[in-house]
Amino acid sequence: MSVSCDMLVFGGTGDLTLHKLIPALYHLHREKRLHKGVRILALARQSLDRAAYLALAERHCRAQIARSDFNPEMWASFADRLDYFSMDASQRGEFVRLAHYLGHVEGRVRVYYLATAPRLFEAIAANLEAAGLAGEQARIVLEKPIGHDLASALEINRSIGRVFAEPRIYRIDHYLGKETVQNLMALRFANSMFEPIWRSANIDHVQITVAETLGVEDRGGYYDNAGAMRDMMQNHMLQLLCLVAMEAPVRFDAESVRNEKVKVLEALKPITGLDVQDKTVRGQYIAGQIGGHDVPAYYFERHVDNDSATETFVAVHAEIDNWRWAGVPFYLRTGKRMAKKYSEIVIHFKPVPHMLFQSSLANRLVIRLQPEESISMQLMAKTPGKGMSLEQVELDLNLAHAFRQTRRWDAYERLLLDVIEGDSTLFMRHDEVEAAWRWVDPILKGWQGYYRRPRPYPAGTSGPDQARHMLERHGRRWS
Ligand SMILES: NC(=O)C1=CN([C@@H]2O[C@H](COP(=O)(O)OP(=O)(O)OC[C@H]3O[C@@H](n4cnc5c(N)ncnc54)[C@H](OP(=O)(O)O)[C@@H]3O)[C@@H](O)[C@H]2O)C=CC1
Ligand SMILES: O=C1O[C@H](COP(=O)(O)O)[C@@H](O)[C@H](O)[C@H]1O
């Protein structure tokens, strides 16, 4: 059910557009998932003519996607949809020019994708309205992070909400577009065996890890003002936590799913004041080696302050104060320049109440998002041969193998299509974003008072030792 529309991408020459959005749109085009009437207009200040922009977009697209997926004829037909418009989006007058360029087509859907710094969000929305471009058929997509703290997020939500009604605002969190993340909902809510055990009586604790080998690349200017808490924890990590912890929604629609996620966020136990020293760990990478290559310390990265106190690693012991999860720790950690790239959620079940055999093992459910997508249940089995010793074996569902014939979609492909089709189930509602900030703000404040300098960790390791100690104090280990 693809829909014809104009998609205007503000920030059309930026990293996100060239590395993620254009390749995702190209894939959708190639697989005939875009209506033939979908036109894409990239916008930025840089003065480029259409041919120069197409060359820039092609170069990046080729670099991003598998060689076998790139076909020059296919690119040429995709490029027919693509155009470039040079403008300064902070200037109201420029939008008159834009409106003129677009012309008026009654009832045509317009999607405004704001792939720019958040400081431009308010001006762009207001300028679109002033130019008569924000009618009922217009939708706006906002990239994370929405704001820098609760106050700025409220301000963004308020100013965008003045122009666009909530159902026409799509706050994107690309983790929600990842196939395994959606599979987590299928696993929990389409299999009767999990619901009875999905609670504190049976679950000892939950671990969520998103580890990257990349550093900050060219994004030091942004990252040094954000850090891992704002860049990853406030959004992606908390969204994963919500999907693990939420109750079954009444229906699989935008409002029902988001209602349940908000309840989880609102039940997060605040971490305030000195608590930050026990329940959080901040780290910053120093020089080290990844894959046999030397990599520099964070404070030597481009556009990063030499005396930066920004965290590139964060671990948190979160707790959810509700009936289902009381007393179950959720350990979350994310970091850059770690030993390997992987993202996974591990549900650690409690051991059986009375163990008959010589073993301290317990079941674990491992939901792996990256690099490969898989779900595996770790069960106890008898080691073959004499005696009764136990070993952990995996009941493994490798999703790439199970659905071998289909190319795995990138998260942005799925989410862009959802916006075009008007489905906001996998996007964040304003109160979700605000509830997440409400929990994050006191931690940031606590750090200001009691935890100013992050702990150093060598690039290529699994973060500072303090993260290990945080779990060891509870008699646990990271998976
Ligand atoms: N890069 C990524 O992987 C991710 C990025 N994001 C978010 O996406 C957003 C964009 O990030 P990213 O692409 O990295 O940023 P970049 O700095 O690479 O790109 C910013 C873009 O905005 C344009 N721009 C800046 N000022 C104006 C203006 N006044 N009028 C019109 N265009 C303007 C720039 O072009 P020009 O200077 O020519 O105007 C450029 O195209 C940010 O909010 C970021 O947090 C979120 C997730 C991942
Ligand atoms: O939003 C972001 O996500 C990426 C990690 O995304 P992934 O899909 O590669 O796991 C992160 O590198 C970036 O800093 C952050 O802004």
CSV table of N, CA, C and O and ligand atoms in Angstrom, one decimal, residues 11-17 43-46 87-90 115-118 120 143-145 219 222 412, ligand 1:
chain,number,residue,atom,x,y,z
A,11,GLY,N,18.6,18.9,5.4
A,11,GLY,CA,19.9,18.3,5.8
A,11,GLY,C,20.3,17.3,4.7
A,11,GLY,O,21.0,16.3,5.0
A,12,GLY,N,20.0,17.6,3.5
A,12,GLY,CA,20.2,16.7,2.4
A,12,GLY,C,21.6,16.3,2.0
A,12,GLY,O,21.8,15.4,1.3
A,13,THR,N,22.5,17.2,2.5
A,13,THR,CA,24.0,16.9,2.2
A,13,THR,C,24.7,16.3,3.4
A,13,THR,O,25.9,16.1,3.4
A,14,GLY,N,23.9,16.0,4.5
A,14,GLY,CA,24.5,15.6,5.7
A,14,GLY,C,24.8,14.1,5.8
A,14,GLY,O,24.4,13.3,4.9
A,15,ASP,N,25.5,13.7,6.8
A,15,ASP,CA,25.9,12.3,7.1
A,15,ASP,C,24.7,11.4,7.1
A,15,ASP,O,24.8,10.3,6.4
A,16,LEU,N,23.7,11.7,7.8
A,16,LEU,CA,22.6,10.8,7.9
A,16,LEU,C,21.9,10.6,6.6
A,16,LEU,O,21.6,9.5,6.2
A,17,THR,N,21.7,11.7,5.9
A,17,THR,CA,21.0,11.5,4.6
A,17,THR,C,21.8,10.7,3.6
A,17,THR,O,21.3,9.8,3.0
A,43,LEU,N,17.4,19.1,0.7
A,43,LEU,CA,17.6,20.5,0.9
A,43,LEU,C,18.7,20.8,1.8
A,43,LEU,O,18.9,20.1,2.8
A,44,ALA,N,19.6,21.8,1.5
A,44,ALA,CA,20.7,22.2,2.4
A,44,ALA,C,21.2,23.5,1.8
A,44,ALA,O,20.7,24.0,0.8
A,45,ARG,N,22.1,24.2,2.6
A,45,ARG,CA,22.5,25.5,2.1
A,45,ARG,C,23.5,25.5,1.0
A,45,ARG,O,23.5,26.3,0.2
A,46,GLN,N,24.3,24.4,1.0
A,46,GLN,CA,25.4,24.3,0.0
A,46,GLN,C,24.8,24.5,-1.4
A,46,GLN,O,23.7,24.0,-1.7
A,87,MET,N,18.8,26.0,0.0
A,87,MET,CA,18.2,27.1,0.8
A,87,MET,C,18.7,27.1,2.3
A,87,MET,O,19.2,26.1,2.7
A,88,ASP,N,18.5,28.2,2.9
A,88,ASP,CA,18.9,28.3,4.4
A,88,ASP,C,17.5,28.1,5.1
A,88,ASP,O,16.7,29.0,5.1
A,89,ALA,N,17.4,27.0,5.8
A,89,ALA,CA,16.1,26.7,6.4
A,89,ALA,C,15.8,27.5,7.6
A,89,ALA,O,14.7,27.5,8.1
A,90,SER,N,16.8,28.3,8.1
A,90,SER,CA,16.4,29.2,9.2
A,90,SER,C,15.8,30.5,8.7
A,90,SER,O,15.3,31.3,9.5
A,115,ALA,N,16.5,16.0,8.9
A,115,ALA,CA,17.8,15.4,9.2
A,115,ALA,C,18.8,16.5,9.4
A,115,ALA,O,19.9,16.6,8.8
A,116,THR,N,18.5,17.4,10.4
A,116,THR,CA,19.4,18.5,10.7
A,116,THR,C,19.6,18.5,12.2
A,116,THR,O,18.9,17.8,12.9
A,117,ALA,N,20.4,19.4,12.7
A,117,ALA,CA,20.6,19.6,14.1
A,117,ALA,C,19.2,20.0,14.7
A,117,ALA,O,18.4,20.8,14.0
A,118,PRO,N,18.9,19.6,15.9
A,118,PRO,CA,17.6,19.9,16.5
A,118,PRO,C,17.3,21.4,16.7
A,118,PRO,O,16.2,21.8,16.7
A,120,LEU,N,17.3,23.5,14.6
A,120,LEU,CA,16.6,24.1,13.5
A,120,LEU,C,15.1,23.6,13.4
A,120,LEU,O,14.4,24.1,12.6
A,143,GLU,N,14.5,13.7,13.8
A,143,GLU,CA,15.5,12.7,14.2
A,143,GLU,C,15.8,12.9,15.7
A,143,GLU,O,15.7,13.9,16.3
A,144,LYS,N,16.3,11.8,16.3
A,144,LYS,CA,16.8,11.9,17.7
A,144,LYS,C,18.2,12.5,17.7
A,144,LYS,O,18.9,12.5,16.7
A,145,PRO,N,18.7,13.1,18.8
A,145,PRO,CA,17.9,13.2,20.0
A,145,PRO,C,17.0,14.4,20.0
A,145,PRO,O,17.3,15.4,19.4
A,219,ARG,N,31.7,13.1,13.6
A,219,ARG,CA,30.6,13.7,14.4
A,219,ARG,C,31.0,14.2,15.7
A,219,ARG,O,30.2,14.4,16.6
A,222,TYR,N,29.1,17.2,17.3
A,222,TYR,CA,27.8,16.9,17.9
A,222,TYR,C,28.0,16.0,19.2
A,222,TYR,O,27.5,16.3,20.2
A,412,TYR,N,16.0,1.9,8.5
A,412,TYR,CA,15.5,3.1,7.9
A,412,TYR,C,14.5,2.8,6.7
A,412,TYR,O,13.6,3.6,6.4
B,1,LIG,N1,24.6,10.8,11.3
B,1,LIG,C1,23.9,9.8,11.9
B,1,LIG,O1,24.3,8.6,11.8
B,1,LIG,C2,22.8,10.1,12.8
B,1,LIG,C3,22.3,11.3,12.9
B,1,LIG,N2,21.2,11.6,13.7
B,1,LIG,C4,20.6,12.9,13.8
B,1,LIG,O2,20.3,13.4,12.5
B,1,LIG,C5,20.6,14.8,12.5
B,1,LIG,C6,21.6,15.2,11.4
B,1,LIG,O3,22.8,14.5,11.7
B,1,LIG,P1,24.0,14.5,10.6
B,1,LIG,O4,23.5,14.1,9.3
B,1,LIG,O5,25.0,13.6,11.3
B,1,LIG,O6,24.5,16.0,10.6
B,1,LIG,P2,25.4,16.7,9.5
B,1,LIG,O7,26.1,17.8,10.3
B,1,LIG,O8,26.2,15.7,8.8
B,1,LIG,O9,24.4,17.3,8.5
B,1,LIG,C7,23.6,18.5,8.8
B,1,LIG,C8,22.9,18.9,7.5
B,1,LIG,O10,22.1,20.0,7.8
B,1,LIG,C9,22.3,21.0,6.8
B,1,LIG,N3,22.1,22.3,7.4
B,1,LIG,C10,22.7,22.9,8.4
B,1,LIG,N4,22.2,24.1,8.7
B,1,LIG,C11,21.3,24.3,7.7
B,1,LIG,C12,20.4,25.4,7.5
B,1,LIG,N5,20.4,26.6,8.2
B,1,LIG,N6,19.6,25.3,6.4
B,1,LIG,C13,19.5,24.2,5.7
B,1,LIG,N7,20.3,23.1,5.9
B,1,LIG,C14,21.2,23.2,6.9
B,1,LIG,C15,23.8,20.8,6.4
B,1,LIG,O11,24.1,21.3,5.1
B,1,LIG,P3,24.6,22.7,4.8
B,1,LIG,O12,25.7,23.0,5.8
B,1,LIG,O13,25.1,22.7,3.4
B,1,LIG,O14,23.4,23.6,5.0
B,1,LIG,C16,23.8,19.3,6.3
B,1,LIG,O15,23.2,18.8,5.2
B,1,LIG,C17,21.1,15.2,13.9
B,1,LIG,O16,19.9,15.6,14.6
B,1,LIG,C18,21.6,13.9,14.4
B,1,LIG,O17,21.6,13.9,15.8
B,1,LIG,C19,20.5,10.6,14.3
B,1,LIG,C20,21.0,9.3,14.2
B,1,LIG,C21,22.1,8.9,13.5
